[in-house]
């Protein structure tokens, strides 16, 4: 292929252009503003066009000529060296059309103006159909028409580029959007197929993003997402490997990924980078993320399949506790199907009366008698049998079903208190677990008050157990609700104490009368010196704040002795009893009464 430059008068010899040797440009010419490449045509056309363009006063053009329609040089034509291409279609229209099609196929970045004999020619229409930006009938072309046509083509091309940029990039963060990501993924999968290599898709979802938006406002939420996108982009070598595919969701494609260990290392790096502290509205915030991974070819071989599986794995990571990475495997899929069905069934469970309330005694260490009990819900599923609350409560929280279920628990606990009273075991206290979602229900205080008052039980026999996390998820709302209910006489305890991050300054302001030391500390209280020291410290701390201490999950005599020696007030655990039905509870109490008579 030969590229020539026109200087008037054209003198090939003085320019040193060797028509056989290929690409050339004249050295030393001043860099012009607009570089136009003519492809095909005869020397006479080249000269004529060159003269027209060099006579332009307002604009500096530089015309180069490539005589052959040479498809070996597509890359060079598309290299970005030229601002516009004039494709001669007068002399060899078929060759010109073939080249045009090829240029369009490789995504040519330059505007292409096809030169035809006249404006009405069939070739002009073919050129437009095949992707030409515009065409020019040479019979009527003068320098003004030529300049107007080139100017229009260059401008239209720039606008088109901007529009496709908008369609493929996320306007907030500037990184690739979902559409671009899907295209890149499809290309990456094709490449992996032909090269027989694997690739990994990481779906990255920010944890608790909704809460950030609620607490700091959506403007701050947007700033956070932008910050996270920038951090992610810095983690990867290739800028388009990372995309924003949802409000707080990013995707990262690792091409030619090696082992699962390598992928896990990248995921860990992402978690570390994203969870570095950032400042929102002047406040330091730490945002973690959950990552789901699906790999080609192990997890699937289509874009949609990999997204679906990576999403399942991401939800699994969230369910576990967030801030971690899960790989998709078949079990994830089975568990997801079971969960989906469970969720469907749970919606009917209340109406079908499938929930049951069990009770576990809280034993007063000093007397050895049950002072009360904790109400623990069970679901008797028609197919799966007794389902653990650890499985269905998180699901009920996600779906909001915990709100009506919670009311049922409260109502049932009040009813069972009356049954206990009638059986002769009066004045027992009952503790009911409250989920953070229940506290966020605006009707909670009113509805709970109505249920308690309607039941006729003394409200001071009722305690609500709340975790630190539940209180801190919306401190003000929790505080207001607790204050209102405590006026009725209801008390509160801090559940799973030691596992949350609440500050004592906050806790002290709340109407809390007991701490429940989490089972994980009691488990090793005898075996581990550290846990022993921690539990002693917790008991002392609680007493100095005039709070009762309840130890959860005591299973052995040694644990009970340790707690007794260290002045814990109450113990709840398998050592005394598991959670049982109200009738079994009455039997337990009866037996104890007979034994101590
Ligand atoms: P939780 O509030 O920490 O309840 C104590 C859990 O520890 C109960 O599990 C109880 O059976 C178990 N446990 C008690 N003593 C021992 C022991 O000595 N050893 C062992 N290994 N475990 C012991 P359960 O009944 O499976 O409940 C699990 C969780 O489900 C509860 O943890 C609570 O967070 C939630 N939950 C249960 N019922 C309700 C409810 O009515 N409403 C709400 N919102 N959550 C509930
Ligand atoms: Ca509890
Ligand atoms: Ca607990």
XYZ file of C-alpha atoms in Angstrom, residues 160-491:
332
model
C -21.628 9.151 17.611
C -18.563 8.241 19.651
C -19.813 10.284 22.579
C -23.239 8.631 22.404
C -21.824 5.136 22.326
C -19.529 6.137 25.177
C -22.609 7.155 27.170
C -24.282 3.860 26.356
C -21.315 1.834 27.525
C -20.004 3.732 30.527
C -21.607 4.497 33.835
C -22.175 8.265 34.010
C -21.665 8.408 37.802
C -18.388 6.543 38.143
C -17.026 6.653 34.587
C -16.283 2.915 34.591
C -17.884 0.396 32.210
C -21.624 -0.171 32.662
C -23.642 -3.377 32.529
C -23.954 -3.359 28.722
C -20.220 -2.895 28.224
C -19.550 -5.527 30.866
C -21.790 -8.051 29.084
C -20.007 -7.388 25.794
C -16.591 -7.732 27.406
C -17.651 -10.920 29.162
C -18.968 -12.438 25.931
C -15.677 -11.614 24.209
C -13.637 -12.940 27.134
C -15.604 -16.215 27.162
C -15.072 -16.668 23.409
C -11.368 -16.065 23.859
C -11.186 -18.477 26.790
C -12.972 -21.111 24.679
C -10.554 -20.857 21.770
C -7.471 -20.662 23.968
C -8.822 -23.289 26.383
C -8.152 -21.177 29.417
C -10.361 -20.385 32.375
C -11.763 -17.089 33.567
C -13.417 -15.877 36.727
C -16.273 -13.469 37.311
C -16.327 -11.686 40.657
C -19.568 -9.961 41.674
C -18.866 -7.406 44.361
C -21.727 -6.015 46.426
C -21.260 -3.359 49.093
C -22.530 -4.437 52.516
C -25.202 -2.320 54.201
C -25.271 0.229 51.397
C -28.939 0.919 52.050
C -28.068 1.984 55.563
C -25.400 4.394 54.257
C -27.969 5.974 51.958
C -30.462 6.257 54.799
C -27.989 7.680 57.303
C -25.926 9.983 55.073
C -28.304 10.748 52.190
C -28.198 9.588 48.570
C -25.629 12.246 47.575
C -23.144 10.718 50.013
C -24.181 7.270 48.757
C -23.250 8.356 45.217
C -19.900 9.701 46.397
C -19.206 6.446 48.170
C -20.012 4.379 45.066
C -17.702 6.618 42.997
C -14.925 6.266 45.553
C -15.319 2.485 45.597
C -15.281 2.373 41.764
C -12.007 4.317 41.724
C -10.464 2.024 44.314
C -11.565 -1.028 42.330
C -10.242 0.367 39.056
C -6.853 0.860 40.703
C -6.826 -2.823 41.704
C -6.972 -4.084 38.129
C -4.525 -3.957 35.262
C -7.068 -3.464 32.485
C -9.508 -0.635 33.010
C -12.522 -2.274 31.364
C -12.197 -5.416 33.479
C -14.246 -3.688 36.140
C -17.820 -2.472 35.670
C -20.675 -1.052 37.699
C -23.649 -3.280 37.017
C -26.096 -2.121 39.695
C -26.573 0.545 42.360
C -23.944 -0.836 44.717
C -22.793 -3.777 42.638
C -19.583 -4.147 40.664
C -18.272 -6.889 38.408
C -14.673 -7.849 37.868
C -13.535 -10.258 35.151
C -10.249 -12.066 35.636
C -9.147 -13.403 32.278
C -6.875 -16.428 32.256
C -7.340 -16.833 35.987
C -5.262 -19.587 37.503
C -6.341 -21.504 40.570
C -9.144 -20.825 43.039
C -6.444 -19.773 45.495
C -5.261 -17.061 43.074
C -8.824 -15.850 42.629
C -9.351 -15.839 46.393
C -6.226 -13.701 46.766
C -7.597 -11.129 44.317
C -10.953 -11.197 46.136
C -9.219 -10.633 49.460
C -7.297 -7.718 47.976
C -10.582 -6.203 46.764
C -12.154 -6.647 50.213
C -9.109 -5.037 51.875
C -8.979 -2.130 49.436
C -12.693 -1.380 49.615
C -12.869 -1.635 53.396
C -10.177 0.953 54.013
C -11.804 3.829 55.932
C -13.324 6.679 53.943
C -14.901 9.974 54.937
C -18.576 10.723 54.352
C -20.029 14.054 55.485
C -16.950 14.520 57.649
C -17.416 11.176 59.389
C -15.090 8.176 59.080
C -16.941 5.193 57.625
C -15.852 1.646 56.886
C -17.734 -0.155 54.158
C -17.170 -3.827 53.563
C -18.289 -5.885 50.597
C -19.416 -9.408 49.792
C -18.006 -11.206 46.768
C -19.426 -14.108 44.773
C -17.251 -15.951 42.267
C -18.257 -18.062 39.283
C -15.672 -19.511 36.911
C -15.609 -20.540 33.258
C -15.740 -23.425 32.410
C -16.451 -24.974 35.844
C -19.541 -22.970 36.856
C -20.962 -22.230 33.398
C -20.159 -21.161 29.864
C -22.539 -18.290 29.162
C -22.578 -14.671 30.301
C -26.026 -15.017 31.900
C -25.163 -18.317 33.575
C -21.967 -16.958 35.111
C -23.731 -13.821 36.357
C -26.519 -15.923 37.891
C -24.114 -18.268 39.684
C -21.783 -15.511 40.855
C -24.862 -13.745 42.234
C -25.931 -16.866 44.170
C -22.440 -17.148 45.615
C -22.478 -13.431 46.514
C -25.786 -13.846 48.391
C -24.263 -16.810 50.216
C -21.305 -14.602 51.230
C -23.751 -11.982 52.526
C -25.733 -14.560 54.435
C -22.638 -15.907 56.134
C -21.687 -12.533 57.545
C -20.577 -10.277 54.735
C -17.061 -9.000 54.131
C -16.021 -12.248 52.514
C -15.850 -14.184 49.301
C -17.784 -17.334 48.323
C -17.256 -19.512 45.268
C -20.208 -20.931 43.415
C -20.548 -24.712 43.547
C -23.462 -27.080 43.017
C -24.400 -27.013 46.685
C -24.905 -23.231 46.445
C -27.502 -23.869 43.787
C -29.295 -26.565 45.795
C -29.275 -24.404 48.916
C -30.642 -21.467 46.891
C -33.501 -23.606 45.555
C -34.313 -24.875 49.062
C -34.259 -21.303 50.357
C -36.521 -20.110 47.584
C -39.060 -22.839 48.342
C -38.766 -22.221 52.074
C -39.434 -18.568 51.521
C -42.562 -19.404 49.563
C -43.735 -21.816 52.284
C -42.954 -19.347 55.059
C -45.481 -16.919 53.631
C -48.184 -19.548 54.298
C -46.820 -20.882 57.588
C -48.567 -18.343 59.822
C -51.959 -19.024 58.258
C -51.378 -22.769 58.413
C -50.431 -22.546 62.077
C -47.052 -24.177 61.546
C -45.100 -22.115 64.086
C -44.635 -23.311 67.653
C -43.163 -21.567 70.643
C -40.707 -23.449 72.861
C -39.278 -22.308 76.190
C -35.872 -22.680 77.755
C -35.637 -22.046 81.501
C -33.456 -19.300 82.948
C -32.229 -20.608 86.258
C -31.440 -18.365 89.217
C -28.012 -19.521 90.429
C -28.626 -18.576 94.036
C -31.760 -20.712 94.423
C -31.493 -23.169 91.560
C -35.074 -22.314 90.596
C -36.297 -21.134 87.224
C -36.927 -17.413 87.384
C -38.320 -17.404 83.900
C -37.714 -18.598 80.401
C -36.759 -17.511 76.908
C -39.348 -18.020 74.190
C -37.758 -19.641 71.128
C -39.688 -20.110 67.936
C -39.835 -23.359 65.924
C -41.297 -24.007 62.510
C -42.873 -27.402 61.925
C -42.527 -27.609 58.147
C -44.899 -30.135 56.526
C -42.026 -31.732 54.541
C -38.759 -30.781 56.243
C -39.950 -31.270 59.829
C -38.719 -28.955 62.566
C -36.754 -26.099 60.946
C -34.226 -24.226 63.089
C -34.804 -20.499 63.601
C -31.193 -19.960 62.534
C -32.343 -20.999 59.074
C -35.642 -19.177 58.746
C -35.302 -16.048 60.927
C -32.715 -14.411 58.602
C -35.033 -15.211 55.700
C -37.992 -13.748 57.603
C -35.915 -10.614 58.254
C -34.958 -10.271 54.588
C -38.564 -10.574 53.445
C -40.067 -8.509 56.270
C -42.176 -11.491 57.357
C -40.490 -11.255 60.759
C -42.881 -8.422 61.619
C -46.125 -10.484 61.589
C -44.234 -13.554 62.872
C -42.916 -11.434 65.766
C -46.440 -10.379 66.709
C -47.512 -14.006 66.704
C -44.587 -14.861 69.058
C -45.517 -12.078 71.458
C -49.177 -13.069 71.476
C -48.371 -16.757 71.981
C -45.879 -16.005 74.792
C -48.537 -13.964 76.622
C -51.099 -16.769 76.221
C -48.614 -19.367 77.500
C -47.861 -17.201 80.557
C -51.515 -17.479 81.517
C -51.371 -21.270 81.044
C -48.320 -21.374 83.349
C -50.124 -19.216 85.893
C -53.110 -21.546 85.809
C -50.827 -24.565 86.312
C -49.662 -23.034 89.580
C -46.306 -21.676 88.418
C -46.959 -17.983 88.875
C -44.700 -14.988 88.516
C -42.370 -16.529 85.954
C -40.842 -14.025 83.578
C -40.745 -14.528 79.846
C -38.114 -13.190 77.473
C -39.042 -12.657 73.830
C -36.470 -12.076 71.076
C -36.871 -8.949 68.973
C -35.386 -8.539 65.535
C -34.042 -5.182 64.310
C -36.722 -5.267 61.625
C -39.486 -5.320 64.223
C -38.103 -2.198 65.865
C -38.071 -0.458 62.511
C -41.787 -1.083 62.070
C -43.526 2.215 62.869
C -46.517 0.362 64.333
C -44.410 -1.762 66.672
C -44.878 0.145 69.936
C -48.638 0.537 69.457
C -49.235 -3.026 68.328
C -47.030 -4.582 71.041
C -48.781 -2.441 73.669
C -52.170 -3.592 72.430
C -51.161 -7.277 72.461
C -49.719 -7.053 75.991
C -52.671 -5.148 77.407
C -55.231 -7.388 75.720
C -53.583 -10.526 77.125
C -53.982 -9.253 80.671
C -50.488 -10.262 81.825
C -48.422 -7.976 83.989
C -46.100 -6.168 81.543
C -43.238 -6.212 84.050
C -43.022 -9.995 83.586
C -42.135 -9.474 79.953
C -38.593 -8.862 78.722
C -37.467 -8.154 75.180
C -34.051 -9.476 74.130
C -32.232 -7.275 71.650
C -28.762 -7.620 70.159
C -26.319 -4.725 70.066
C -26.413 -4.873 66.262
C -30.205 -4.559 66.263
C -30.032 -1.492 68.499
C -27.232 0.141 66.525
C -28.928 -0.466 63.144
C -31.137 2.479 64.008
C -30.153 3.747 67.414
C -32.639 6.592 67.698
C -35.633 4.530 66.638
C -34.588 1.675 68.958
C -34.090 4.107 71.821
C -37.505 5.758 71.326
C -39.294 2.389 71.079
C -37.549 1.034 74.158
C -38.352 4.149 76.194
C -42.038 3.992 75.226
C -42.363 0.300 76.072
C -40.441 0.576 79.332
C -43.108 3.009 80.519
C -45.519 0.050 80.403
C -43.147 -1.879 82.681
C -41.541 -4.054 80.015
C -37.781 -4.697 80.547
